[in-house]
CSV table of C-alpha atoms and ligand atoms in Angstrom, one decimal:
chain,number,residue,atom,x,y,z
F,239,MET,CA,68.7,134.3,41.3
F,240,ASP,CA,65.2,132.8,41.8
F,241,LYS,CA,62.6,131.9,39.2
F,242,ILE,CA,58.9,131.2,39.5
F,243,ILE,CA,57.3,128.2,37.8
F,244,ILE,CA,53.6,128.2,37.1
F,245,VAL,CA,51.3,125.5,35.6
F,246,GLY,CA,48.5,127.8,34.5
F,247,ASN,CA,44.8,127.8,33.9
F,248,GLN,CA,43.9,126.6,37.4
F,249,PRO,CA,40.9,128.2,39.1
F,250,LEU,CA,41.7,130.5,42.0
F,251,LYS,CA,39.5,130.3,45.1
F,252,GLY,CA,39.8,131.5,48.7
F,253,SER,CA,40.9,134.6,50.6
F,254,VAL,CA,44.2,136.5,50.8
F,255,ALA,CA,45.3,139.1,53.4
F,256,ILE,CA,46.8,142.2,51.8
F,257,SER,CA,50.1,143.5,53.2
F,258,GLY,CA,51.0,147.0,54.3
F,259,ALA,CA,51.7,149.4,51.4
F,260,LYS,CA,55.2,149.5,50.1
F,261,ASN,CA,54.8,153.1,48.8
F,262,ALA,CA,53.4,154.3,52.1
F,263,VAL,CA,56.0,152.7,54.4
F,264,LEU,CA,59.1,153.8,52.5
F,265,PRO,CA,58.5,157.6,53.0
F,266,ILE,CA,57.2,156.9,56.6
F,267,MET,CA,60.5,155.1,57.3
F,268,THR,CA,62.5,158.2,56.2
F,269,ALA,CA,60.1,160.6,58.1
F,270,ALA,CA,61.1,158.7,61.3
F,271,LEU,CA,64.6,160.2,60.8
F,272,LEU,CA,63.1,163.6,61.7
F,273,ALA,CA,62.5,162.8,65.3
F,274,ASP,CA,65.2,162.4,68.0
F,275,GLY,CA,63.7,159.2,69.5
F,276,VAL,CA,62.1,155.8,68.7
F,277,SER,CA,59.2,155.4,66.4
F,278,HIS,CA,57.2,152.2,65.8
F,279,ILE,CA,55.7,151.4,62.4
F,280,HIS,CA,53.2,148.5,62.3
F,281,LYS,CA,52.2,146.3,59.3
F,282,VAL,CA,55.5,146.8,57.6
F,283,PRO,CA,55.7,144.3,54.7
F,284,ASP,CA,58.9,142.2,54.5
F,285,LEU,CA,60.2,143.2,51.0
F,286,ARG,CA,63.5,143.8,49.3
F,287,ASP,CA,62.7,147.5,49.2
F,288,THR,CA,61.9,147.8,52.9
F,289,ARG,CA,65.1,145.8,53.7
F,290,THR,CA,67.0,148.2,51.4
F,291,MET,CA,65.5,151.2,53.2
F,292,VAL,CA,66.4,149.7,56.6
F,293,ARG,CA,70.0,149.4,55.4
F,294,LEU,CA,69.9,153.0,54.3
F,295,LEU,CA,68.5,154.2,57.7
F,296,GLU,CA,71.3,152.4,59.5
F,297,MET,CA,73.9,153.9,57.1
F,298,VAL,CA,72.8,157.4,58.2
F,299,GLY,CA,73.0,156.4,61.9
F,300,ALA,CA,69.6,155.1,62.9
F,301,LYS,CA,69.1,151.8,64.7
F,302,THR,CA,66.2,149.5,63.7
F,303,THR,CA,64.5,146.3,64.9
F,304,TYR,CA,61.9,144.4,62.9
F,305,LYS,CA,59.6,141.9,64.7
F,306,ASN,CA,56.2,140.5,63.8
F,307,GLY,CA,55.6,143.2,61.2
F,308,THR,CA,56.6,146.1,63.5
F,309,LEU,CA,59.6,148.1,62.6
F,310,SER,CA,61.1,150.2,65.4
F,311,ILE,CA,63.4,153.1,64.3
F,312,ASP,CA,65.7,154.8,66.8
F,313,ALA,CA,66.8,158.0,65.1
F,314,ARG,CA,68.7,159.4,68.0
F,315,GLY,CA,72.1,158.6,66.4
F,316,VAL,CA,71.4,160.1,63.0
F,317,ASP,CA,74.7,161.8,62.0
F,318,THR,CA,75.7,160.7,58.5
F,319,PRO,CA,74.1,162.7,55.7
F,320,VAL,CA,75.0,160.4,52.9
F,321,ALA,CA,73.0,157.9,50.7
F,322,PRO,CA,75.5,156.1,48.6
F,323,TYR,CA,75.1,155.2,44.9
F,324,GLU,CA,75.4,151.4,45.4
F,325,LEU,CA,72.2,151.6,47.4
F,326,VAL,CA,70.3,154.3,45.7
F,327,LYS,CA,70.7,152.7,42.3
F,328,THR,CA,68.8,149.7,43.5
F,329,MET,CA,65.8,151.7,44.8
F,330,ARG,CA,64.8,155.1,43.6
F,331,ALA,CA,62.8,155.7,46.8
F,332,SER,CA,66.1,156.1,48.7
F,333,PHE,CA,65.9,159.6,47.4
F,334,TYR,CA,63.3,160.2,50.1
F,335,VAL,CA,66.1,160.6,52.7
F,336,LEU,CA,67.1,163.9,51.2
F,337,GLY,CA,64.3,165.9,52.8
F,338,PRO,CA,64.7,164.5,56.3
F,339,LEU,CA,68.6,164.6,56.3
F,340,LEU,CA,68.5,168.2,55.1
F,341,SER,CA,66.0,169.2,57.7
F,342,ARG,CA,67.7,167.2,60.6
F,343,LEU,CA,71.4,167.8,59.8
F,344,GLY,CA,71.3,170.9,57.5
F,345,VAL,CA,73.2,168.9,54.8
F,346,ALA,CA,72.5,165.9,52.6
F,347,LYS,CA,74.6,164.0,50.0
F,348,VAL,CA,72.3,161.7,48.0
F,349,SER,CA,73.3,159.8,44.9
F,350,LEU,CA,71.1,160.4,41.8
F,351,PRO,CA,68.7,157.5,41.5
F,352,GLY,CA,69.8,156.6,38.0
F,353,GLY,CA,70.0,158.5,34.8
F,354,CYS,CA,70.6,162.1,35.5
F,355,ALA,CA,68.5,164.7,37.4
F,356,TRP,CA,66.8,165.6,34.2
F,357,GLY,CA,66.9,162.3,32.4
F,358,PRO,CA,64.7,159.2,32.6
F,359,ARG,CA,63.0,159.1,36.0
F,360,PRO,CA,64.3,162.7,36.8
F,361,VAL,CA,64.2,164.4,40.2
F,362,ASP,CA,64.1,168.0,38.9
F,363,PHE,CA,60.8,168.7,40.8
F,364,HIS,CA,62.5,167.6,44.0
F,365,LEU,CA,65.5,169.8,43.4
F,366,LYS,CA,63.6,172.9,42.4
F,367,GLY,CA,61.4,172.5,45.5
F,368,PHE,CA,64.4,172.3,47.8
F,369,GLU,CA,65.9,175.4,46.2
F,370,LYS,CA,62.6,177.2,46.8
F,371,LEU,CA,63.0,176.3,50.5
F,372,GLY,CA,66.4,178.0,50.5
F,373,ALA,CA,68.7,174.9,50.1
F,374,GLU,CA,71.9,175.3,48.1
F,375,ILE,CA,71.8,172.4,45.6
F,376,THR,CA,74.9,171.2,43.7
F,377,LEU,CA,75.5,168.2,41.4
F,378,GLU,CA,78.9,166.5,42.0
F,379,SER,CA,79.9,163.3,40.2
F,380,GLY,CA,76.4,161.7,40.3
F,381,TYR,CA,75.6,163.0,43.8
F,382,ILE,CA,73.1,165.7,44.8
F,383,GLN,CA,74.6,167.9,47.6
F,384,ALA,CA,72.1,169.9,49.5
F,385,LYS,CA,73.0,172.5,52.2
F,386,SER,CA,71.0,174.8,54.3
F,387,LYS,CA,71.4,176.1,57.9
F,388,ARG,CA,67.6,176.6,58.3
F,389,LEU,CA,65.1,176.0,55.5
F,390,LYS,CA,62.7,178.8,54.9
F,391,GLY,CA,59.0,178.3,54.0
F,392,ASN,CA,58.0,179.3,50.4
F,393,ASN,CA,55.3,178.8,47.8
F,394,ILE,CA,56.0,175.7,45.5
F,395,ARG,CA,54.0,174.7,42.5
F,396,PHE,CA,54.7,171.3,40.9
F,397,ASP,CA,54.4,171.1,37.1
F,398,PHE,CA,53.2,167.5,37.7
F,399,PRO,CA,51.7,166.1,41.0
F,400,SER,CA,54.8,164.0,41.6
F,401,VAL,CA,54.4,161.5,44.5
F,402,GLY,CA,58.1,161.5,45.4
F,403,ALA,CA,58.6,165.2,45.1
F,404,THR,CA,55.5,165.9,47.3
F,405,GLY,CA,56.8,163.5,50.0
F,406,ASN,CA,60.3,164.8,49.9
F,407,ILE,CA,59.4,168.5,50.1
F,408,LEU,CA,56.8,167.8,52.8
F,409,MET,CA,59.5,166.2,55.0
F,410,ALA,CA,61.8,169.3,54.5
F,411,ALA,CA,59.0,171.9,54.9
F,412,VAL,CA,57.7,170.6,58.3
F,413,THR,CA,60.6,172.2,60.2
F,414,ALA,CA,61.3,175.1,57.8
F,415,LYS,CA,61.0,178.6,59.2
F,416,GLY,CA,57.6,180.0,58.3
F,417,THR,CA,54.8,178.8,55.9
F,418,THR,CA,55.2,176.6,52.8
F,419,VAL,CA,52.3,176.1,50.3
F,420,ILE,CA,52.7,173.2,47.9
F,421,GLU,CA,50.3,173.5,44.9
F,422,ASN,CA,49.6,170.7,42.5
F,423,ALA,CA,50.6,168.3,45.3
F,424,ALA,CA,50.2,164.5,44.9
F,425,ARG,CA,47.0,163.1,46.5
F,426,GLU,CA,47.9,159.4,46.5
F,427,PRO,CA,46.7,157.6,49.7
F,428,GLU,CA,50.4,156.9,50.5
F,429,ILE,CA,51.2,160.7,50.6
F,430,VAL,CA,48.0,161.3,52.6
F,431,GLN,CA,49.2,158.8,55.2
F,432,LEU,CA,52.7,160.4,55.2
F,433,ALA,CA,51.2,163.8,55.9
F,434,ARG,CA,49.1,162.4,58.7
F,435,TYR,CA,52.1,160.7,60.2
F,436,LEU,CA,54.1,163.9,60.1
F,437,ASN,CA,51.2,165.7,61.9
F,438,LYS,CA,51.2,162.9,64.5
F,439,MET,CA,54.9,163.7,65.0
F,440,GLY,CA,54.0,167.3,65.7
F,441,ALA,CA,54.0,168.9,62.3
F,442,ASN,CA,51.4,171.4,61.2
F,443,ILE,CA,50.1,170.4,57.7
F,444,SER,CA,46.7,171.3,56.4
F,445,GLY,CA,44.8,170.6,53.2
F,446,ILE,CA,45.6,166.9,53.4
F,447,GLU,CA,43.8,164.9,50.7
F,448,THR,CA,43.7,168.0,48.5
F,449,ASP,CA,46.2,169.2,45.9
F,450,VAL,CA,47.2,172.2,48.0
F,451,LEU,CA,49.1,171.5,51.2
F,452,THR,CA,49.9,174.3,53.7
F,453,ILE,CA,52.7,173.6,56.1
F,454,GLU,CA,53.4,175.9,59.1
F,455,GLY,CA,57.0,175.1,60.1
F,456,VAL,CA,57.6,173.9,63.7
F,457,GLU,CA,60.8,173.8,65.8
F,458,GLY,CA,61.1,170.0,65.9
F,459,LEU,CA,59.2,166.7,65.7
F,460,SER,CA,58.7,163.9,68.2
F,461,PRO,CA,58.7,160.1,67.5
F,462,ALA,CA,55.2,158.6,66.7
F,463,ASP,CA,53.7,155.2,66.0
F,464,ILE,CA,51.6,154.3,62.9
F,465,THR,CA,50.0,151.4,61.2
F,466,VAL,CA,50.7,151.3,57.4
F,467,ILE,CA,47.7,151.5,55.1
F,468,PRO,CA,46.9,148.4,53.0
F,469,ASP,CA,48.8,148.0,49.6
F,470,ARG,CA,46.2,149.0,47.0
F,471,ILE,CA,48.6,147.9,44.2
F,472,GLU,CA,49.0,144.4,45.7
F,473,ALA,CA,45.2,144.3,46.1
F,474,GLY,CA,44.7,145.4,42.5
F,475,THR,CA,47.1,142.6,41.3
F,476,PHE,CA,45.0,140.0,43.1
F,477,LEU,CA,41.7,141.5,41.8
F,478,MET,CA,42.9,141.1,38.2
F,479,ALA,CA,43.9,137.5,38.7
F,480,GLY,CA,40.6,136.8,40.4
F,481,ALA,CA,38.7,138.5,37.5
F,482,ALA,CA,40.3,136.1,35.1
F,483,LEU,CA,40.4,132.9,37.1
F,484,GLY,CA,38.0,132.5,40.0
F,485,GLU,CA,36.5,133.8,43.1
F,486,VAL,CA,38.9,135.6,45.4
F,487,THR,CA,38.3,137.6,48.7
F,488,LEU,CA,40.8,140.2,49.8
F,489,THR,CA,41.0,141.0,53.5
F,490,ASP,CA,42.8,143.8,55.3
F,491,VAL,CA,42.1,146.0,52.3
F,492,GLU,CA,40.9,149.7,51.9
F,493,PRO,CA,38.2,149.5,49.2
F,494,SER,CA,37.9,153.3,48.9
F,495,HIS,CA,41.5,153.4,47.6
F,496,LEU,CA,40.5,151.3,44.6
F,497,ASP,CA,37.2,152.9,43.4
F,498,ILE,CA,38.2,153.4,39.7
F,499,VAL,CA,39.8,149.9,39.6
F,500,LEU,CA,36.6,148.3,40.9
F,501,ASP,CA,34.5,150.2,38.4
F,502,LYS,CA,36.7,149.0,35.5
F,503,LEU,CA,36.6,145.4,36.8
F,504,ASP,CA,32.8,145.6,37.0
F,505,GLU,CA,32.7,147.0,33.4
F,506,ALA,CA,34.9,144.0,32.4
F,507,GLY,CA,32.2,141.7,33.6
F,508,ALA,CA,33.5,140.6,37.0
F,509,THR,CA,31.2,140.6,40.0
F,510,VAL,CA,32.7,142.8,42.8
F,511,SER,CA,31.3,143.0,46.3
F,512,VAL,CA,32.8,145.3,48.9
F,513,GLY,CA,32.9,145.1,52.7
F,514,GLN,CA,34.4,147.3,55.4
F,515,SER,CA,37.9,146.0,54.8
F,516,THR,CA,37.2,143.3,52.3
F,517,ILE,CA,36.7,143.0,48.5
F,518,THR,CA,35.3,139.8,46.8
F,519,ILE,CA,35.7,139.4,43.1
F,520,LYS,CA,34.2,136.7,41.0
F,521,HIS,CA,35.1,136.2,37.3
F,522,GLY,CA,32.4,136.7,34.7
F,523,ASP,CA,31.5,134.3,31.9
F,524,VAL,CA,33.6,136.4,29.5
F,525,ILE,CA,36.1,139.2,30.1
F,526,LYS,CA,34.7,142.2,28.3
F,527,PRO,CA,37.3,144.5,26.7
F,528,VAL,CA,37.6,147.8,28.6
F,529,ASP,CA,39.8,150.7,27.5
F,530,MET,CA,41.9,152.2,30.2
F,531,THR,CA,44.1,155.3,30.6
F,532,THR,CA,46.2,155.7,33.7
F,533,GLY,CA,46.2,158.9,35.7
F,534,VAL,CA,47.4,160.3,39.0
F,535,TYR,CA,45.1,159.5,42.0
F,536,PRO,CA,42.2,159.1,42.0
F,537,GLY,CA,42.8,158.0,38.4
F,538,PHE,CA,43.7,154.4,37.4
F,539,PRO,CA,47.1,153.7,38.9
F,540,THR,CA,50.1,153.4,36.5
F,541,ASP,CA,51.3,150.7,38.9
F,542,LEU,CA,48.3,148.5,37.7
F,543,GLN,CA,48.7,149.2,34.0
F,544,ALA,CA,50.8,146.1,33.3
F,545,GLN,CA,48.4,143.9,35.3
F,546,TRP,CA,45.4,145.3,33.5
F,547,ILE,CA,46.9,144.5,30.1
F,548,SER,CA,47.5,140.9,31.3
F,549,LEU,CA,43.8,140.6,32.0
F,550,MET,CA,42.8,142.2,28.7
F,551,THR,CA,44.9,139.8,26.7
F,552,ILE,CA,42.1,137.2,27.0
F,553,ALA,CA,39.2,139.7,26.7
F,554,ASP,CA,36.3,139.1,24.3
F,555,GLY,CA,37.5,141.9,21.9
F,556,SER,CA,40.1,144.7,21.5
F,557,THR,CA,41.3,147.2,24.2
F,558,VAL,CA,43.3,150.4,24.1
F,559,VAL,CA,45.5,151.1,27.1
F,560,THR,CA,47.4,154.3,27.6
F,561,ASP,CA,49.9,155.3,30.3
F,562,THR,CA,49.9,159.1,30.8
F,563,VAL,CA,52.2,159.0,34.0
F,564,TYR,CA,55.1,157.1,32.5
F,565,LYS,CA,55.5,157.1,28.7
F,566,ASP,CA,57.9,154.2,28.6
F,567,ARG,CA,56.6,151.7,31.1
F,568,PHE,CA,56.1,148.8,28.7
F,569,SER,CA,58.9,146.3,29.2
F,570,HIS,CA,56.2,143.7,29.9
F,571,ILE,CA,54.8,143.9,26.4
F,572,PRO,CA,57.4,141.7,24.6
F,573,GLU,CA,57.3,139.2,27.5
F,574,LEU,CA,53.5,139.0,27.4
F,575,THR,CA,53.7,138.5,23.7
F,576,ARG,CA,55.9,135.4,24.3
F,577,LEU,CA,52.8,134.0,26.1
F,578,GLY,CA,50.8,134.5,22.9
F,579,ALA,CA,49.2,137.8,23.7
F,580,ASN,CA,48.4,140.0,20.7
F,581,LEU,CA,49.8,143.4,21.6
F,582,GLN,CA,50.8,146.5,19.5
F,583,LEU,CA,52.7,149.3,21.3
F,584,GLU,CA,52.7,152.7,19.8
F,585,ASN,CA,54.4,155.5,21.9
F,586,ASN,CA,52.6,155.2,25.3
F,587,THR,CA,49.6,153.3,24.0
F,588,VAL,CA,49.1,149.5,23.8
F,589,PHE,CA,46.5,148.0,21.4
F,590,VAL,CA,45.4,144.7,22.9
F,591,ARG,CA,43.6,142.2,20.7
F,592,GLY,CA,41.9,139.6,23.0
F,593,GLN,CA,42.8,135.9,22.5
F,594,LYS,CA,40.9,132.8,23.5
F,595,PHE,CA,43.9,131.8,25.7
F,596,LEU,CA,47.6,132.3,26.4
F,597,ILE,CA,50.3,129.5,26.1
F,598,GLY,CA,52.9,129.1,28.8
F,599,ALA,CA,56.6,130.0,28.0
F,600,PRO,CA,59.8,131.1,29.7
F,601,VAL,CA,59.7,134.9,30.3
F,602,MET,CA,61.8,137.5,32.1
F,603,SER,CA,61.0,140.0,34.8
F,604,THR,CA,62.1,143.6,34.2
F,605,ASP,CA,60.6,145.6,37.0
F,606,ILE,CA,58.2,145.2,40.0
F,607,ARG,CA,54.8,145.6,38.2
F,608,ALA,CA,56.0,144.0,34.9
F,609,SER,CA,56.8,140.9,36.8
F,610,ALA,CA,53.4,140.9,38.5
F,611,SER,CA,51.8,141.1,35.1
F,612,LEU,CA,53.8,138.0,34.0
F,613,VAL,CA,52.6,136.1,37.1
F,614,ILE,CA,49.0,136.9,36.1
F,615,GLY,CA,49.9,135.9,32.5
F,616,GLY,CA,51.4,132.6,33.7
F,617,LEU,CA,48.3,131.9,35.9
F,618,ILE,CA,46.1,132.5,32.9
F,619,ALA,CA,48.2,130.6,30.3
F,620,LYS,CA,47.7,126.9,29.4
F,621,GLY,CA,50.9,124.9,30.2
F,622,THR,CA,54.0,125.9,32.1
F,623,THR,CA,55.5,129.4,32.5
F,624,GLU,CA,58.9,130.1,33.9
F,625,ILE,CA,59.5,133.7,35.1
F,626,GLY,CA,63.2,134.6,35.6
F,627,ARG,CA,64.9,137.3,37.7
F,628,ILE,CA,62.0,137.5,40.2
F,629,TYR,CA,64.1,139.7,42.5
F,630,HIS,CA,62.2,142.4,40.7
F,631,LEU,CA,58.9,140.9,42.0
F,632,ASP,CA,60.3,140.5,45.6
F,633,ARG,CA,61.1,144.2,45.7
F,634,GLY,CA,57.3,145.0,45.9
F,635,TYR,CA,55.4,141.8,46.9
F,636,GLU,CA,55.6,139.8,50.1
F,637,ARG,CA,55.9,136.0,49.2
F,638,LEU,CA,53.5,136.5,46.2
F,639,GLU,CA,53.8,132.8,45.1
F,640,GLU,CA,52.8,131.5,48.5
F,641,LYS,CA,49.7,133.8,48.5
F,642,PHE,CA,48.7,132.5,45.1
F,643,LYS,CA,49.4,128.9,46.1
F,644,LYS,CA,47.0,129.3,49.0
F,645,LEU,CA,44.3,130.3,46.4
F,646,GLY,CA,44.8,127.1,44.4
F,647,ALA,CA,47.5,128.1,41.9
F,648,VAL,CA,50.1,125.6,40.9
F,649,ILE,CA,53.1,127.9,41.5
F,650,THR,CA,56.6,127.3,43.0
F,651,ARG,CA,59.8,129.2,43.5
F,652,GLU,CA,63.1,127.6,42.5
F,653,SER,CA,66.6,129.0,42.3
F,654,GLU,CA,67.8,129.6,38.7
E,2151,LIG,C1,56.0,156.7,43.0
E,2151,LIG,O1,57.2,156.9,42.2
E,2151,LIG,C2,55.9,155.3,43.2
E,2151,LIG,N1,57.1,154.8,44.0
E,2151,LIG,C3,55.8,154.5,41.9
E,2151,LIG,O2,55.6,153.1,42.2
E,2151,LIG,C4,54.6,155.0,41.1
E,2151,LIG,O3,54.6,154.4,39.8
E,2151,LIG,C5,54.7,156.6,40.9
E,2151,LIG,O4,54.9,157.2,42.2
E,2151,LIG,C6,53.5,157.1,40.2
E,2151,LIG,O5,52.4,156.9,41.0
E,2151,LIG,C7,57.1,155.0,45.3
E,2151,LIG,O6,56.2,155.6,45.9
E,2151,LIG,C8,58.3,154.5,46.1
E,2151,LIG,P1,56.4,160.4,40.5
E,2151,LIG,P2,57.8,158.4,42.0
E,2151,LIG,O7,57.4,161.3,41.0
E,2151,LIG,O8,57.6,159.2,43.2
E,2151,LIG,C9,58.0,162.5,36.5
E,2151,LIG,C10,56.1,150.8,42.1
E,2151,LIG,O9,55.9,150.0,41.2
E,2151,LIG,N2,58.9,163.2,37.4
E,2151,LIG,O10,55.0,160.6,40.8
E,2151,LIG,O11,59.1,158.3,41.5
E,2151,LIG,C11,58.4,161.0,36.4
E,2151,LIG,O12,59.4,160.8,35.5
E,2151,LIG,C12,56.7,152.2,41.9
E,2151,LIG,O13,55.7,150.6,43.3
E,2151,LIG,C13,59.6,164.3,36.9
E,2151,LIG,O14,59.6,164.6,35.7
E,2151,LIG,O15,56.8,158.9,40.8
E,2151,LIG,C14,57.1,160.4,36.0
E,2151,LIG,O16,56.9,160.5,34.7
E,2151,LIG,C15,57.1,152.3,40.4
E,2151,LIG,N3,60.5,165.0,37.7
E,2151,LIG,C16,56.0,161.2,36.8
E,2151,LIG,O17,56.7,162.5,37.1
E,2151,LIG,C17,60.6,164.7,39.1
E,2151,LIG,O18,61.3,165.3,39.8
E,2151,LIG,C18,55.5,160.6,38.0
E,2151,LIG,O19,56.6,160.4,38.9
E,2151,LIG,C19,59.8,163.6,39.6
E,2151,LIG,C20,58.9,162.9,38.7
């Protein structure tokens, strides 16, 4: 296993190119299974999660090549409707294959992502949606079995605008017989791009960018090419580091996907300037404490909650941060505390008391965004920080330490 070593408190300066969005490319990769041909996806980041998804696509019978950021998926040989536990347990997004396999093969056997269908990180919205489309769903020793000769359009209303459930049901509804209306659909940019990609493949989806999606079922889809949108969460991660430590310009970024984040950084005293596909952030004299509550898009992303807390650990005052999307996404709190942060967790709210500085220490990654918050904490802290188990980080960030090194950070990767 690898670890990252940081000698912190160095100024950051320069520009960094943002990679394609992990959470857009993963469902787009599974959508390619719907077409009996070869699709080309451009600006695919080289991540553990995209490599895991490639393995899954090949397990179900697709062939793939990946060169210079372009992933080609030949889905002509898709014939195996099974996503095994040993793979799904490493990446919840594997569950996205259920819709395409069900639509393409009329059957799908996908392991539960972890916990149970109704437990932590449940998939009940997905399953109820598939049943509404006429699929027969059974649960057998940790696997979801879904069957349907031909899915039929129906009206579906999500209790919560789930990103994954919206994507999965979309990919099943596009070739269902008749009309499907999804109410309370997710509006995240990644789902917007998935819907646009499906339409490029010949689907008939309207209401894109709204929370009501109407899908007229079509007979079949054809392969299509697409360039993945920039990763707004990677961009936000760099913005928070820049707000603390220097002057950083992001290129190949979509500023409109980060409106609320830019507003909050401005409130915190950073100077933000926006170009067509660039954002420049310059740290302020002090970091002002700014309360934040996460929300579904266009709210403040839960995937930037941990990174925001890292920034607020050295704010000139106290901050209250609440996550309304995940009530239990706080494994980074004890680790940031090891760096000297003053944090109080109560249910899904963190009370942050700003300190003058953090002090480097050995810490442990626990999930993708928690590890990103520890990198920011290590960059801020005086002295040396060692971050263990960074395979979590590598699931969602492409060579993050190299990108920070280019900005002047003293940061290296070593094997543990
Ligand atoms: C996607 O996960 C992202 N992952 C997550 O990013 C992100 O945090 C999340 O959306 C919220 O924005 C990918 O896109 C691959 P949800 P997803 O379904 O689809 C509950 C990262 O760091 N829920 O919108 O799993 C769920 O428990 C990852 O890149 C149900 O109750 O998120 C959660 O509280 C982490 N039943 C809330 O909804 C369901 O059937 C949001 O989940 C589904 C979800």
